[in-house]
Short mmCIF file of C-alpha atoms in Angstrom, two decimals:
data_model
loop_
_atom_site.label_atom_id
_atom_site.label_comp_id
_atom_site.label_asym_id
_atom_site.label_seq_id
_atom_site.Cartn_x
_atom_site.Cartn_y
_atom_site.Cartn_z
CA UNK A 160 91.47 46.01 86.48
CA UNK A 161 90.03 49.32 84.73
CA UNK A 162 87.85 50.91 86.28
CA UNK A 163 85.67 53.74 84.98
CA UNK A 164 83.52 56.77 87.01
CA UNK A 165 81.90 59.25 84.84
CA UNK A 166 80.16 62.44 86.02
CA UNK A 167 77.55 64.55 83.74
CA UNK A 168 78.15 68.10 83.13
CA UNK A 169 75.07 70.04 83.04
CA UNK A 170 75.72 73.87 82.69
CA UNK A 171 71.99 74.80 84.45
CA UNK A 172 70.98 77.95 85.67
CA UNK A 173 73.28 80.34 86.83
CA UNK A 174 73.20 80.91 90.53
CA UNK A 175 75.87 82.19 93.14
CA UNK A 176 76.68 79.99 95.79
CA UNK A 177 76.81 80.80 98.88
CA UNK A 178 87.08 75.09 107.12
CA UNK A 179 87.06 71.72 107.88
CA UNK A 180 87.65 70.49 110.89
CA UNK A 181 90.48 68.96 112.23
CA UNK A 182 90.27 65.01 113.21
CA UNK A 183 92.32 62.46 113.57
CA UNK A 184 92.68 59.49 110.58
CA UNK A 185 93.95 57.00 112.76
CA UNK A 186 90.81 55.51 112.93
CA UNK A 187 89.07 56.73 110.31
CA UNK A 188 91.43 54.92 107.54
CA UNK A 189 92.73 51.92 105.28
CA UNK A 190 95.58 53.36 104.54
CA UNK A 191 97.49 56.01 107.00
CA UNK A 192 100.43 57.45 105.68
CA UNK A 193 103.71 57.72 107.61
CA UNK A 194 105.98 58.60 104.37
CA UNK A 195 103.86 59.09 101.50
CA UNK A 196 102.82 61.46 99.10
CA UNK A 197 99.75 60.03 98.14
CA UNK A 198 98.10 58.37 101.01
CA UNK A 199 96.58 61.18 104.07
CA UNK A 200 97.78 60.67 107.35
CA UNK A 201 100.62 62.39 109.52
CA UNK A 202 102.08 65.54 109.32
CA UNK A 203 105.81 66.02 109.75
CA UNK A 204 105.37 68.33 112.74
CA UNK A 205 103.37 70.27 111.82
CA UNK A 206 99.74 68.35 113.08
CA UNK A 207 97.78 67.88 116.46
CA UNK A 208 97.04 65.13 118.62
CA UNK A 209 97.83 61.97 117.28
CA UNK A 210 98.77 62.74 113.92
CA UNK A 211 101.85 64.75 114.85
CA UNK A 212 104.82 62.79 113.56
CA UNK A 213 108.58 63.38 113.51
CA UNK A 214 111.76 62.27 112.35
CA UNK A 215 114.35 60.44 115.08
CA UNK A 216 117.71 59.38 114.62
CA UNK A 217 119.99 58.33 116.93
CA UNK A 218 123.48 56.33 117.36
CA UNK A 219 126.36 56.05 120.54
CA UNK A 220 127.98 58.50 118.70
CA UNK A 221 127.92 59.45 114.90
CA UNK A 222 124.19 59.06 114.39
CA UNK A 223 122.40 58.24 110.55
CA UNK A 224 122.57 61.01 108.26
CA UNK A 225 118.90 61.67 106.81
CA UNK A 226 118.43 62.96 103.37
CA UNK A 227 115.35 64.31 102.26
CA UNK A 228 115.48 63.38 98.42
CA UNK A 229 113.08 66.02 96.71
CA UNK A 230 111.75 66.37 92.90
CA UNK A 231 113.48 62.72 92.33
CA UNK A 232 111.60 60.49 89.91
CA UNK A 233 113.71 57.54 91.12
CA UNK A 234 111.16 57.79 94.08
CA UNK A 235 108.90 54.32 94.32
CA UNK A 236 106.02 56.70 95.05
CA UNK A 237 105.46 60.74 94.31
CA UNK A 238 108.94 62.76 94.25
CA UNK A 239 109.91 62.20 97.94
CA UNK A 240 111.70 60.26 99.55
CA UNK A 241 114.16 59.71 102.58
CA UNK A 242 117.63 58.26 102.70
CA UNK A 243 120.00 57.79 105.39
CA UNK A 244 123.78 56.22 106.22
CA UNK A 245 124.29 54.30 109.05
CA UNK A 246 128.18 53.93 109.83
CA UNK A 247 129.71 50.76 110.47
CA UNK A 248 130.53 49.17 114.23
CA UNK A 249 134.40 50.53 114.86
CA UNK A 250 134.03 53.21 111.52
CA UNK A 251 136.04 56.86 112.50
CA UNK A 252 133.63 58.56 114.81
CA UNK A 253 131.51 55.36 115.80
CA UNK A 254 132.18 53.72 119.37
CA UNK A 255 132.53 50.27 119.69
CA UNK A 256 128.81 49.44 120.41
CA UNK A 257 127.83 50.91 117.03
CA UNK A 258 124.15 51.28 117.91
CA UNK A 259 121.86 53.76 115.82
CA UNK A 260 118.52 53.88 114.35
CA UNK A 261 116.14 55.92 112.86
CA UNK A 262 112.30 56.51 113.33
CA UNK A 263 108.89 58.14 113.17
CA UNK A 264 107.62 58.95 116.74
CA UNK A 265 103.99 60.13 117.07
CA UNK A 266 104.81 63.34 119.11
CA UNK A 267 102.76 65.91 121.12
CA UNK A 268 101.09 68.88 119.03
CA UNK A 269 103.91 71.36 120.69
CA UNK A 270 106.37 68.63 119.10
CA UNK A 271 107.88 68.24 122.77
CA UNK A 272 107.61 64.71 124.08
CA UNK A 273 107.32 61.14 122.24
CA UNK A 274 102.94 60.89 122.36
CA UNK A 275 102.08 57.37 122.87
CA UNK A 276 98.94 56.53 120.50
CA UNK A 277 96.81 53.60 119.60
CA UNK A 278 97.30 52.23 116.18
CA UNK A 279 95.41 49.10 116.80
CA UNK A 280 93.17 49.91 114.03
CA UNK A 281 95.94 48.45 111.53
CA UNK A 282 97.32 45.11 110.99
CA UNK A 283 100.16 46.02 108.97
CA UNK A 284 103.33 48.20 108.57
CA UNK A 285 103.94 48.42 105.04
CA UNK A 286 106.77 50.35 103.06
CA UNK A 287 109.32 49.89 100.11
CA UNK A 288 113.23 50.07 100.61
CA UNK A 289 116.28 50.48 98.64
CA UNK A 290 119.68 49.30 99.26
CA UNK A 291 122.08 51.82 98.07
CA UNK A 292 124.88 50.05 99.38
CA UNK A 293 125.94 47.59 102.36
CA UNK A 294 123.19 45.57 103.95
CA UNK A 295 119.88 45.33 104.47
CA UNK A 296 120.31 42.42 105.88
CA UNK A 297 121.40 43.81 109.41
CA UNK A 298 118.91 45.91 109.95
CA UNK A 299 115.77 45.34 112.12
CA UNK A 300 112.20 46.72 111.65
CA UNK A 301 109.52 47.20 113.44
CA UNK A 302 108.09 49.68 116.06
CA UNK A 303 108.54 51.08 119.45
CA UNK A 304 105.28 49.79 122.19
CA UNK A 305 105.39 50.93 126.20
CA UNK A 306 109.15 52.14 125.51
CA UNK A 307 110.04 48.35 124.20
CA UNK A 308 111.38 48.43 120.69
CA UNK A 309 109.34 45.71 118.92
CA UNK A 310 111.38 44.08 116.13
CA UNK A 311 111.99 41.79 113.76
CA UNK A 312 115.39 40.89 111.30
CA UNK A 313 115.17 42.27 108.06
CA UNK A 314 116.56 39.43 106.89
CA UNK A 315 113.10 38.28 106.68
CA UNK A 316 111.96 40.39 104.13
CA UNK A 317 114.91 41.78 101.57
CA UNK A 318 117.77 40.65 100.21
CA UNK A 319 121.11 43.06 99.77
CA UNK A 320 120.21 43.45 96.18
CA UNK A 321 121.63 47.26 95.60
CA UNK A 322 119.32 49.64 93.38
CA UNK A 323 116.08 47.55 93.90
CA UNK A 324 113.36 48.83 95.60
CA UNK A 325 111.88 45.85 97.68
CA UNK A 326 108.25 45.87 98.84
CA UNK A 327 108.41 45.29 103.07
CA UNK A 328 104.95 43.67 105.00
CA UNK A 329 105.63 43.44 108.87
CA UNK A 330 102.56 42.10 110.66
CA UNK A 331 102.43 44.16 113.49
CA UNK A 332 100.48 41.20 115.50
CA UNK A 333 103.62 39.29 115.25
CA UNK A 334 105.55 41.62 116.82
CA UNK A 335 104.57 40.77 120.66
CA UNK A 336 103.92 44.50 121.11
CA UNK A 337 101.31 46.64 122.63
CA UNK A 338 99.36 48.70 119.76
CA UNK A 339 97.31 50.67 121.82
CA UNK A 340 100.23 52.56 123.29
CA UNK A 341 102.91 53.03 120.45
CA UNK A 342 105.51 55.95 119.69
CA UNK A 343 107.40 54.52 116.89
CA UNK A 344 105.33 53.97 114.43
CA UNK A 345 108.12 52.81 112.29
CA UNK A 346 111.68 52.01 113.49
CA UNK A 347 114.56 50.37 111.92
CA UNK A 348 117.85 49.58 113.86
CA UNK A 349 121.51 49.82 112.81
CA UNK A 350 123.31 48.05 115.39
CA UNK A 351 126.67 47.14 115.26
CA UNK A 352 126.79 46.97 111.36
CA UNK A 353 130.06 45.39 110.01
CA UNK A 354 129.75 47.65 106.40
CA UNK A 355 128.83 51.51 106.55
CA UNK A 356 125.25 51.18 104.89
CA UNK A 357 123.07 53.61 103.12
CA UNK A 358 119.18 53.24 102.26
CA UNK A 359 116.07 54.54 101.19
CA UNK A 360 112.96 54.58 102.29
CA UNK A 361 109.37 55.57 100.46
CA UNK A 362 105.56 54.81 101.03
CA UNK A 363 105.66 54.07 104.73
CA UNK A 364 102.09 53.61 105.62
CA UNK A 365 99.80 51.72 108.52
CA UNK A 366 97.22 49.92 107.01
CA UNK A 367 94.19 47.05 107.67
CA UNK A 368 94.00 43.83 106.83
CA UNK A 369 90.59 43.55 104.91
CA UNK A 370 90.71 46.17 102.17
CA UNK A 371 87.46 44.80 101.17
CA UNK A 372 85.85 48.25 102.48
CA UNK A 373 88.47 50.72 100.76
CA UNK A 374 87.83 52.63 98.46
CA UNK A 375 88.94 55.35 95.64
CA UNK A 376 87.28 57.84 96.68
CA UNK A 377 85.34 61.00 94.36
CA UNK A 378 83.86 63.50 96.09
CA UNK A 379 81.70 66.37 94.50
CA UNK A 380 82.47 69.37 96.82
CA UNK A 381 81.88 72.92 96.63
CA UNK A 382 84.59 75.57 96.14
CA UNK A 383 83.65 78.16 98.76
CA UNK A 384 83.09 75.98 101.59
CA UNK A 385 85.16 72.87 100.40
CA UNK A 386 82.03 71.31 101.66
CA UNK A 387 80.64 67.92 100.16
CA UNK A 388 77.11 68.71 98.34
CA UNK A 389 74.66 66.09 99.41
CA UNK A 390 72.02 67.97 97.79
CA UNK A 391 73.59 67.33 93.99
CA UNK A 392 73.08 63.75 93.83
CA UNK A 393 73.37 63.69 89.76
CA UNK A 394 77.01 65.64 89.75
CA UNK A 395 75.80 68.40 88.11
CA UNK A 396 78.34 71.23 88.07
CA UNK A 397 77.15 74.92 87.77
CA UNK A 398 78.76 78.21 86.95
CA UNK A 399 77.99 81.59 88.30
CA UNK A 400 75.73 83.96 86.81
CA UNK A 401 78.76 86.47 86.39
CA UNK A 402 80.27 83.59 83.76
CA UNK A 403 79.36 85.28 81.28
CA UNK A 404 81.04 88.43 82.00
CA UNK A 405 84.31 86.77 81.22
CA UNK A 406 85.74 84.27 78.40
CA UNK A 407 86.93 81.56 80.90
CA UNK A 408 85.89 80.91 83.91
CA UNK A 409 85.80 78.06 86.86
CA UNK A 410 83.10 76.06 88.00
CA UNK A 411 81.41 76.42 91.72
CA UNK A 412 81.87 72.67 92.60
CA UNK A 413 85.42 70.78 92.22
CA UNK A 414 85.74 67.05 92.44
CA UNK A 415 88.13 65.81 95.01
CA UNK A 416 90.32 62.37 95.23
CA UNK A 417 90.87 60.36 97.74
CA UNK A 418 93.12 57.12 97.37
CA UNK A 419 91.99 55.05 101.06
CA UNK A 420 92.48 51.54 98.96
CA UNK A 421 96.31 50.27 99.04
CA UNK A 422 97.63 49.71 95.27
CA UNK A 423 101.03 50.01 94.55
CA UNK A 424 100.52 51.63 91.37
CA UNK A 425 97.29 53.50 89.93
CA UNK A 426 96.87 56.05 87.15
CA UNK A 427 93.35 58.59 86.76
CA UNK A 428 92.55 59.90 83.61
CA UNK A 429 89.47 62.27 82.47
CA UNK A 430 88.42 63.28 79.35
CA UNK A 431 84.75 63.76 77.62
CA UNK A 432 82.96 61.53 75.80
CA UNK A 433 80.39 63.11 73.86
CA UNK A 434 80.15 61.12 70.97
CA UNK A 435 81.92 63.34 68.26
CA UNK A 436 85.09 64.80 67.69
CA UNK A 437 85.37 68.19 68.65
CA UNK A 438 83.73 67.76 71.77
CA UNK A 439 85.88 68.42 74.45
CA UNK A 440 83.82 70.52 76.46
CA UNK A 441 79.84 71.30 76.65
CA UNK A 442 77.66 71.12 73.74
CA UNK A 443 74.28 72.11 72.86
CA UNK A 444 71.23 71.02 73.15
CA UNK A 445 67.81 70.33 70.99
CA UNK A 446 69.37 72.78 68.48
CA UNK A 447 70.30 72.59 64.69
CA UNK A 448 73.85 74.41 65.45
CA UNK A 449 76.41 72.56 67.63
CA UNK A 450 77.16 75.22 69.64
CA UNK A 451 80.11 74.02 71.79
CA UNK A 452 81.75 75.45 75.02
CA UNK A 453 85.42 74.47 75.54
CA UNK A 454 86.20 73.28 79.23
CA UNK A 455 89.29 72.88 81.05
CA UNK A 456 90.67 71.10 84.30
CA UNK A 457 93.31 71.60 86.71
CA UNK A 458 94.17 69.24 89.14
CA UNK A 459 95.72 70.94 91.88
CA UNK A 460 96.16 71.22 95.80
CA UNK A 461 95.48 74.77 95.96
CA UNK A 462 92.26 76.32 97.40
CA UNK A 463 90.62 78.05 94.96
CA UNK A 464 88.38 80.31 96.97
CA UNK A 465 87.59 83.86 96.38
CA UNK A 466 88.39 86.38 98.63
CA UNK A 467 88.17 90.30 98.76
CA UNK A 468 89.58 92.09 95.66
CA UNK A 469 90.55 88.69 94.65
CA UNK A 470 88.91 86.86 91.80
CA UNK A 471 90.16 83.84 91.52
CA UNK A 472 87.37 82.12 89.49
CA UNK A 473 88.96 83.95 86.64
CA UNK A 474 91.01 82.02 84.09
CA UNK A 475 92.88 83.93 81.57
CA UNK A 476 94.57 82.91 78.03
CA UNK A 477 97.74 83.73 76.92
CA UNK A 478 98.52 85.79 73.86
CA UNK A 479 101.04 82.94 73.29
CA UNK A 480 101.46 80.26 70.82
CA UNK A 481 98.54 77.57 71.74
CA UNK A 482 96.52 80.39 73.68
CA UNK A 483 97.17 77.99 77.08
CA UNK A 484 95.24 79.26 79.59
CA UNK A 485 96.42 80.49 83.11
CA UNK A 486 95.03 81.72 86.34
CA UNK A 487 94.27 85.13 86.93
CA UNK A 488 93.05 85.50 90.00
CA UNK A 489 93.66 84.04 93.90
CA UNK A 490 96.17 81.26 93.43
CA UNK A 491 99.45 79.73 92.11
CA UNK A 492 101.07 80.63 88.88
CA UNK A 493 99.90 84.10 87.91
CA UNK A 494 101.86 84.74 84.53
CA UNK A 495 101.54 83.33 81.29
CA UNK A 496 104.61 81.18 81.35
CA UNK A 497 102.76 79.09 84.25
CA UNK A 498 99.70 77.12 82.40
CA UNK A 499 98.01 75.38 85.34
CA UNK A 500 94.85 74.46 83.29
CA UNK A 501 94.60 71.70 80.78
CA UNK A 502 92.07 71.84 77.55
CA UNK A 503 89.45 68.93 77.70
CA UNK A 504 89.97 66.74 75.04
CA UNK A 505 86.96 64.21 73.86
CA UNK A 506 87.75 60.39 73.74
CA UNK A 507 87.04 60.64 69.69
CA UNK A 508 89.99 63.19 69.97
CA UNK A 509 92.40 60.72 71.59
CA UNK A 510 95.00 57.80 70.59
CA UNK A 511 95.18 56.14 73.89
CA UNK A 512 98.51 54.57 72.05
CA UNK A 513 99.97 57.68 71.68
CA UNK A 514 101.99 58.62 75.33
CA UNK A 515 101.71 62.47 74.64
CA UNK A 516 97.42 62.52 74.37
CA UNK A 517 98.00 59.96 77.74
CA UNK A 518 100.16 62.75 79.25
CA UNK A 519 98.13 65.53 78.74
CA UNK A 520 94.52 63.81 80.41
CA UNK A 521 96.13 62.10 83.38
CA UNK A 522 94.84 63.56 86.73
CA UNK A 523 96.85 61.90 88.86
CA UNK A 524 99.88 58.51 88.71
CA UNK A 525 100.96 57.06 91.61
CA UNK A 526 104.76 56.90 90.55
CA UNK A 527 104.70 60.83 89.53
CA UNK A 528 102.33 63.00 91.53
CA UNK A 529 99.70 64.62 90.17
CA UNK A 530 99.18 67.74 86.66
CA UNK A 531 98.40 71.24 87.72
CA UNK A 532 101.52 72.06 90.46
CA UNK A 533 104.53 72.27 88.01
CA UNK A 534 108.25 71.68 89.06
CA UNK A 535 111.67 72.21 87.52
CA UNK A 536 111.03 68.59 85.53
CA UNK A 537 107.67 69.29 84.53
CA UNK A 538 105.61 67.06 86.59
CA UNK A 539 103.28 67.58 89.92
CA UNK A 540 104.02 66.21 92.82
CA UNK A 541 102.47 66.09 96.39
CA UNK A 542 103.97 68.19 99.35
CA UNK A 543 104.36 64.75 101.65
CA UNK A 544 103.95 66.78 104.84
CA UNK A 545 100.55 68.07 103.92
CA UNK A 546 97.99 65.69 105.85
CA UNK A 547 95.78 66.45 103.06
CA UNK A 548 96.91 64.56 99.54
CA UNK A 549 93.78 64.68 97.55
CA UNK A 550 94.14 66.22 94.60
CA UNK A 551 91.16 68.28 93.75
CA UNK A 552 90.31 68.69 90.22
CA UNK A 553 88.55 72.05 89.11
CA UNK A 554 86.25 72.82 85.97
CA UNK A 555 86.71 76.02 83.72
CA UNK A 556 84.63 76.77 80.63
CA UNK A 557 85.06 79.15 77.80
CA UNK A 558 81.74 81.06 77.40
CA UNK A 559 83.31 84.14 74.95
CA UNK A 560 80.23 82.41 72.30
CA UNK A 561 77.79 80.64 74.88
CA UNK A 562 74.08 81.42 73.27
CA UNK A 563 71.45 82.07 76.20
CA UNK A 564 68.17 79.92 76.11
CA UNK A 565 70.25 76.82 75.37
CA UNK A 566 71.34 73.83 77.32
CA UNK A 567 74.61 73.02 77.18
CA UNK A 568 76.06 69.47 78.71
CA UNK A 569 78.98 67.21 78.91
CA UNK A 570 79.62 64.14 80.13
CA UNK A 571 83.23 63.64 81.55
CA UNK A 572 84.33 60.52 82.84
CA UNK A 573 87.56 60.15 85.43
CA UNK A 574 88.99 56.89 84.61
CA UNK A 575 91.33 54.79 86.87
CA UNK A 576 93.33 51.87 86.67
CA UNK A 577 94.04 50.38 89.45
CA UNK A 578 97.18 47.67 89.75
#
């Protein structure tokens, strides 16, 4: 299904403008992420209260060895993912019981003790698996209620197809467990394997059973206060009266996303759409000239607020071929080999059948992160310990030849498709 938001533009008058909170999503969500790096939910040790998570594993003697696989697009979701080897019962180092596991345990803020917490909100533990070799087949999932391990065979859900990533549903009401009162929010056991077996593991999540409710989420906020702004029903974005002071320059208000609906796959794409070519941006109006500003976007994690000595609404362009554009101020990427900010191309401007134009207005894909925080292979990609993975997507305009007494608008639209 395609699904299309749009949000109008209006450069108006200029004005200046003038944390969050900590709480809990256990309760608050459709979709709580264990292991993701796109759904919001626990922090890997590094959160409070409830949604303090870590890593477990365990064995009689040679326990799993966990891999943290980084910056690997083999990943079902993002560029993170985990993978661990279990040893075989009677393997060199193993005991004869051969029992191990591994697991995330909701843990105290002070990451001390196993924090028992209610997840009865959710209906389901949901989460994708590969077989890199050996069996899935002998493992058992499930989670850990009133310090009873709550289980059921894998054999149920996967087969010991190797290289496959296979799409895992337990119904946590089947389990026979307690969900007010859980520590292991996800748990598989390796006992007494017969073949030394190694897996991965991506997109762990809780989530509820009517998704009816859940959304895709866009959120006008502004950039000082990260604050939503009830008081700008229409979407209009402003820029500050010192805009024109510079060439480029970043909006006051930034859109943020927030994926609370389970899909496996998704893809968000913005552009303009102002009826011409050569409209990728903000264009006059009631006037004989087309006097056009350029915009920009830049969808990123990073707070762009200002702080002393630090300007960091100021975008800069490179003397380089293509004149990208780069920040300047109070953020990531401060030289002119790091272009963080994309030009806003118009639809007329666009061959949705050419991959390259799809490349260059796409926000934010479920398979490979999100634009705006470069790696080594040239893609974004979430940090999947920060509790926070909404990407936030930030306006610039070019106003080196913006004519005063004129009104200048554009109307952008973020489209998603949603699989």
């Amino acid at each position: 299904m395609l699904n299309r938001k749009s949000l109008l533009l209006s450069l108006l008058s200029m004005v200046f403008v003038s944390g969050v909170a900590f709480a809990s999503n256990l309760t608050e969500r459709n979709i709580y992420g264990i292991l993701s790096d796109n759904f919001s939910g626990a922090l890997q040790e590094r959160g409070q209260s409830t949604d303090n998570i870590r890593l477990n594993v365990w064995a009689e003697s040679a326990p799993p060895s966990p891999t943290l696989m980084e910056n690997d697009p083999t990943g079902k979701e993002g560029w993170t993912y985990m993978k661990f080897t279990c040893l075989r019962k009677g393997a060199t180092g193993v005991a004869a019981g051969g029992w191990s596991g591994v697991s995330y345990c909701f843990v105290k803020s002070d990451n001390s003790t196993a924090q028992p917490t209610d997840i009865s909100h959710f209906r389901y533990l949901d989460f994708w698996i590969r077989l890199e070799h050996g069996s899935l087949t002998q493992l058992k999932v499930g989670i850990t209620s009133v310090g009873q391990d709550c289980t059921k065979s894998m054999s149920n859900y996967v087969n010991n197809t190797e290289g496959e990533w296979q799409h895992v549903v337990v119904d946590l009401t089947t389990l026979g467990a307690n969900l007010s009162s859980v520590t292991n929010a996800f748990l598989i056991l390796c006992n007494d394997l017969t073949v030394d077996t190694t897996f991965s593991v991506d997109n762990i999540v809780l989530r509820t059973a009517d998704s009816s409710s859940a959304n895709f989420n866009i959120t006008l906020k502004n950039v000082e206060t990260m604050q939503n702004i009830p008081s700008n029903p229409n979407g209009n974005i402003i820029w500050k009266e010192s805009v024109f002071h510079n060439d480029w320059q970043a909006a006051c208000q930034y859109i943020e996303l927030d994926m609370d609906k389970y899909s496996c796959a998704w893809t968000v794409r913005i552009y303009t759409n102002n009826g011409g070519t050569g409209r990728g941006g903000m264009w006059a109006q009631g006037t004989e000239r087309e006097y056009v500003i350029p915009m920009c976007w830049r969808a990123t994690k990073v707070e762009l607020k200002n702080q002393p000595g630090k300007e960091s609404y100021i975008i800069a362009q490179s003397t380089a071929s293509h004149h990208n554009l780069y920040d300047a101020g109070l953020s990531q990427g401060v030289d002119e080999g790091y272009y963080t900010w994309f030009y806003m191309k118009d639809r007329a401007d666009l061959n949705f059948n050419d991959a390259g134009d799809l490349d260059y207005i796409t926000v934010w894909d479920s398979s490979l992160g999100f634009h705006g925080e470069v790696n080594a292979v040239g893609k974004g990609y979430y940090d999947f310990q920060s509790i926070n993975r909404k990407p936030r997507i930030y306006f610039g305009g070019g106003f080196n030849e913006a004519a005063g007494g004129i009104t200048y608008v554009g109307n952008v639209v973020l489209e998603y498709n949603l699989e």
